PDB file of C-alpha atoms in Angstrom:
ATOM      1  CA  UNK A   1     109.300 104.450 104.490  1.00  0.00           C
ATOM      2  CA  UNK A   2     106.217 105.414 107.092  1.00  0.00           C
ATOM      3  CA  UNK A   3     102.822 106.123 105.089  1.00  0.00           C
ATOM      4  CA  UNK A   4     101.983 110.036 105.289  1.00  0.00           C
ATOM      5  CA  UNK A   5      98.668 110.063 107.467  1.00  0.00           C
ATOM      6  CA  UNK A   6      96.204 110.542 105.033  1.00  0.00           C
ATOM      7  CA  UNK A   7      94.516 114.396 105.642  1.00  0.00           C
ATOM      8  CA  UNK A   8      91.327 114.173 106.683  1.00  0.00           C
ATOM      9  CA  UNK A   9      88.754 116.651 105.340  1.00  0.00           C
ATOM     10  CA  UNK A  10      86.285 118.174 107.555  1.00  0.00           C
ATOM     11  CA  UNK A  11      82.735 117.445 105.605  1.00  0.00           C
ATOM     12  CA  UNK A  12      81.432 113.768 104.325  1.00  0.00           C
ATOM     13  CA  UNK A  13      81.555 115.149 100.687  1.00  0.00           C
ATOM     14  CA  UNK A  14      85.452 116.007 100.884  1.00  0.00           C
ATOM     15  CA  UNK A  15      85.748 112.541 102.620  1.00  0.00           C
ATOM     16  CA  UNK A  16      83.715 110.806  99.852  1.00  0.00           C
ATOM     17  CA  UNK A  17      85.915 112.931  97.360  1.00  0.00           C
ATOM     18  CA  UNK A  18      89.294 111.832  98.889  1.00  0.00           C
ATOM     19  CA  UNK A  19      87.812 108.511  98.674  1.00  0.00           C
ATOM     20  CA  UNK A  20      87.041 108.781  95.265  1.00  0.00           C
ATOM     21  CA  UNK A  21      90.012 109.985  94.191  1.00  0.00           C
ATOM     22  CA  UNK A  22      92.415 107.204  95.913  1.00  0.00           C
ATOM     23  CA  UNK A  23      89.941 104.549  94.271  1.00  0.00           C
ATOM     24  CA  UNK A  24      90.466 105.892  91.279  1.00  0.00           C
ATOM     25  CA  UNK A  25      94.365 105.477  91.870  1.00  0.00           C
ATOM     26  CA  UNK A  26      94.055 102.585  93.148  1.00  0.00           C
ATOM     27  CA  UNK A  27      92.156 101.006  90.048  1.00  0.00           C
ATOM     28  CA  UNK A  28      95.026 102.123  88.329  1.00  0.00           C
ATOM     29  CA  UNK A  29      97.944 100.937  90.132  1.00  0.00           C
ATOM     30  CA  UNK A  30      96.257  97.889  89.676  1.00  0.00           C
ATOM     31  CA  UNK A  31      95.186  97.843  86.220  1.00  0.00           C
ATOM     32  CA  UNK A  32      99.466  98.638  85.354  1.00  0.00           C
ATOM     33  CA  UNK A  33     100.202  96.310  87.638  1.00  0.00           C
ATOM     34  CA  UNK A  34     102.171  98.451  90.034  1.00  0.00           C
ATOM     35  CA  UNK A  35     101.465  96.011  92.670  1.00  0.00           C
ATOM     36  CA  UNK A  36     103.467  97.405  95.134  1.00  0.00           C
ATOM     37  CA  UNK A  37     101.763 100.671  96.017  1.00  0.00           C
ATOM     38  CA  UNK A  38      98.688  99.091  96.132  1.00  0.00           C
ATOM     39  CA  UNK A  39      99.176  99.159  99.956  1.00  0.00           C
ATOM     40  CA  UNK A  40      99.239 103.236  99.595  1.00  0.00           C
ATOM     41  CA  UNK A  41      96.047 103.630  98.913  1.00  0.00           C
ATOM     42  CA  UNK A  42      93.829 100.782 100.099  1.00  0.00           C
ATOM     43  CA  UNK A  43      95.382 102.157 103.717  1.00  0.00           C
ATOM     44  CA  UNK A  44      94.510 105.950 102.453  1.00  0.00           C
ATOM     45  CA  UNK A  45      91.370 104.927 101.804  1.00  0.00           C
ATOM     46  CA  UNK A  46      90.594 103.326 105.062  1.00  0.00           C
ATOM     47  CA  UNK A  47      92.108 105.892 106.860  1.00  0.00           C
ATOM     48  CA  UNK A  48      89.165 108.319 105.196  1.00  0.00           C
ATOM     49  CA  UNK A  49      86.430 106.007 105.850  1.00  0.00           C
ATOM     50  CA  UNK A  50      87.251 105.483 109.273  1.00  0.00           C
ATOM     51  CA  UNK A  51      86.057 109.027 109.694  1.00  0.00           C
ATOM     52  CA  UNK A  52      82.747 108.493 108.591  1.00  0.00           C
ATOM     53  CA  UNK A  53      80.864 106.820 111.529  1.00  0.00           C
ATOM     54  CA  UNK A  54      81.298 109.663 113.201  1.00  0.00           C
ATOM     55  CA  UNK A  55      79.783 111.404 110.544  1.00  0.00           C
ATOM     56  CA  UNK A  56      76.605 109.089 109.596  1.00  0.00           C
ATOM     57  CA  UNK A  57      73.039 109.386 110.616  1.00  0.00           C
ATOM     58  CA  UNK A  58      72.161 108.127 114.241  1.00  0.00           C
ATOM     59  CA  UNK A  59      69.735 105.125 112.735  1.00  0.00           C
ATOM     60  CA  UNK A  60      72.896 104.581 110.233  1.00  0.00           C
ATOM     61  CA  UNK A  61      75.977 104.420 112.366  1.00  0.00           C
ATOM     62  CA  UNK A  62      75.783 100.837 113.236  1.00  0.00           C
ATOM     63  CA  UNK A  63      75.606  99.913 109.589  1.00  0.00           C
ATOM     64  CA  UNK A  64      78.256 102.257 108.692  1.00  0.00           C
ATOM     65  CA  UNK A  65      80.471 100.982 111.444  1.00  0.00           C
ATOM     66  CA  UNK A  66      80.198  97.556 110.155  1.00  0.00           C
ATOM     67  CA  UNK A  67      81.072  98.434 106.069  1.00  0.00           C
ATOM     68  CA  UNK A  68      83.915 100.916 107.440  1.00  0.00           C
ATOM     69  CA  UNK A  69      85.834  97.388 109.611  1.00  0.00           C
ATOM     70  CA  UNK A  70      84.892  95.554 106.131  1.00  0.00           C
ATOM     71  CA  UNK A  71      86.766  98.203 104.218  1.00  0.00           C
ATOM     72  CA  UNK A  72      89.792  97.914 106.760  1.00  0.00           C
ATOM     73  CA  UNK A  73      89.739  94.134 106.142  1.00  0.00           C
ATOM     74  CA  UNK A  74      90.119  94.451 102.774  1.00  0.00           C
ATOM     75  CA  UNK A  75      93.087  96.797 102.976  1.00  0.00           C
ATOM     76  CA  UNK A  76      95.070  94.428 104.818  1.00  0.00           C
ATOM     77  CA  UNK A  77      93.857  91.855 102.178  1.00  0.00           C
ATOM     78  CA  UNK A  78      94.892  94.465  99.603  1.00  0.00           C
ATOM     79  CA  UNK A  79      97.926  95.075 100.810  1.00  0.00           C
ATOM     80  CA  UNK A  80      98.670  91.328 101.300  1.00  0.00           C
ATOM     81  CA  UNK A  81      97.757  90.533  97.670  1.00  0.00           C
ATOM     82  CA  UNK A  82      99.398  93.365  96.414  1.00  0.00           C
ATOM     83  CA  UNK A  83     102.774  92.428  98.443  1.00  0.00           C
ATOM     84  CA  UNK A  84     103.212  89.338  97.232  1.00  0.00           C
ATOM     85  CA  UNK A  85     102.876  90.462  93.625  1.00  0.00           C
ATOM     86  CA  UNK A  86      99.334  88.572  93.042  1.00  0.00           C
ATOM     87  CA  UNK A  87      97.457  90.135  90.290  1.00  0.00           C
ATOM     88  CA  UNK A  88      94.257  88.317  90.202  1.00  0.00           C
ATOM     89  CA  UNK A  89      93.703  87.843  93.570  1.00  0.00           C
ATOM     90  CA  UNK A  90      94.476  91.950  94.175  1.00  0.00           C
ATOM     91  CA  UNK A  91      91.620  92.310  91.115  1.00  0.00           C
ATOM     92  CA  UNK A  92      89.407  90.275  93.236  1.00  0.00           C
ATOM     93  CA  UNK A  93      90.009  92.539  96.170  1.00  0.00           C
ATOM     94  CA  UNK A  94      89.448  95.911  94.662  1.00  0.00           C
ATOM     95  CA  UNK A  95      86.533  94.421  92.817  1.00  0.00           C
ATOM     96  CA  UNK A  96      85.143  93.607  96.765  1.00  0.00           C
ATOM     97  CA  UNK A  97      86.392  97.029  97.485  1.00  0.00           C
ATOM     98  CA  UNK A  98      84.098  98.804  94.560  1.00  0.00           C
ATOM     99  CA  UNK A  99      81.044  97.247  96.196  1.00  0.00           C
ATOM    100  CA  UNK A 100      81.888  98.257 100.222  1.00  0.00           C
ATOM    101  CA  UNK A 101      82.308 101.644  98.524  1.00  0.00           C
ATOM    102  CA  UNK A 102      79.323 101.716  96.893  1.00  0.00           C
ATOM    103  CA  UNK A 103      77.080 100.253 100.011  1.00  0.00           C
ATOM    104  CA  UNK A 104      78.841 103.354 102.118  1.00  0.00           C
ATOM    105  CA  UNK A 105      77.826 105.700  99.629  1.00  0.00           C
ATOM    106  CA  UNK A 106      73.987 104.110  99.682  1.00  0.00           C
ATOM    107  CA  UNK A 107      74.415 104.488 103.428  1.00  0.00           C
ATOM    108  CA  UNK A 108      75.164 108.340 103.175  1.00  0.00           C
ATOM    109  CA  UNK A 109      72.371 109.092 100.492  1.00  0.00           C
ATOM    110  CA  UNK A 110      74.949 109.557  98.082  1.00  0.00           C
ATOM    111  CA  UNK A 111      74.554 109.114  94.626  1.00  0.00           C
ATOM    112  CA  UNK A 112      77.547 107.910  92.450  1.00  0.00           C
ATOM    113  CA  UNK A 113      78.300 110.572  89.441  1.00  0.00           C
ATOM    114  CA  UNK A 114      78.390 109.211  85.737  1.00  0.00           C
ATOM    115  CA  UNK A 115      75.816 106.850  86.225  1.00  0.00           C
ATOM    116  CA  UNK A 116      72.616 108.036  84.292  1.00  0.00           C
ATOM    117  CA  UNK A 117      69.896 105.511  85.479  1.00  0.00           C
ATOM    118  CA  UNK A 118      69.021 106.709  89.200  1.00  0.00           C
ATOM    119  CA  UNK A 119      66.586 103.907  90.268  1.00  0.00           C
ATOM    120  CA  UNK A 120      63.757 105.166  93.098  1.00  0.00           C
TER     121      UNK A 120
END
């Protein structure tokens, strides 16, 4: 069946949010090895940060461009691991994923919730 287009929010927090909150999904699909709607959200998710250049800073939209085609990659990687059922290789993936996330969230001056040491 055709993916619902993933809705959009308006502001970079309710992207980040969205994000968030398909990551979070996604970690578990993973983790119970529902490999098959892996696809779901690694495409949700680059759906969401595909709306984010537009979003970033002038000086930061080059930088942002490039992690946003990284995330894209890895959703077709995603979705190819998950497809053909491969467990560790998907694990690899998402772990590559955490870290793009992360380095967009740097990029936006966005701090990641639940982690106590803030480093200046």
């Amino acid at each position: 069946e055709k993916e619902g287009k993933v809705k959009i929010p308006e502001t970079t927090e309710g992207i980040f949010k969205e994000i968030h909150k398909h990551h979070m999904e996604l970690a578990e699909t993973v983790k119970n090895k529902k490999l098959a709607d892996v696809h779901h959200h690694a495409f949700a998710i680059r759906d969401l940060a595909n709306a984010l250049p537009a979003k970033a800073a002038a000086d930061k939209k080059k930088q942002v461009e490039g992690t946003v085609k990284n995330i894209a990659k890895l959703a077709g990687d995603l979705d190819e691991s998950g497809d053909a059922n491969d467990q560790a290789k998907t694990e690899a993936n998402l772990k590559k994923l955490d870290g793009l996330i992360k380095v967009l969230e740097t990029q936006f001056g966005i701090k990641t919730e639940g982690k106590e040491e803030h480093k200046h």
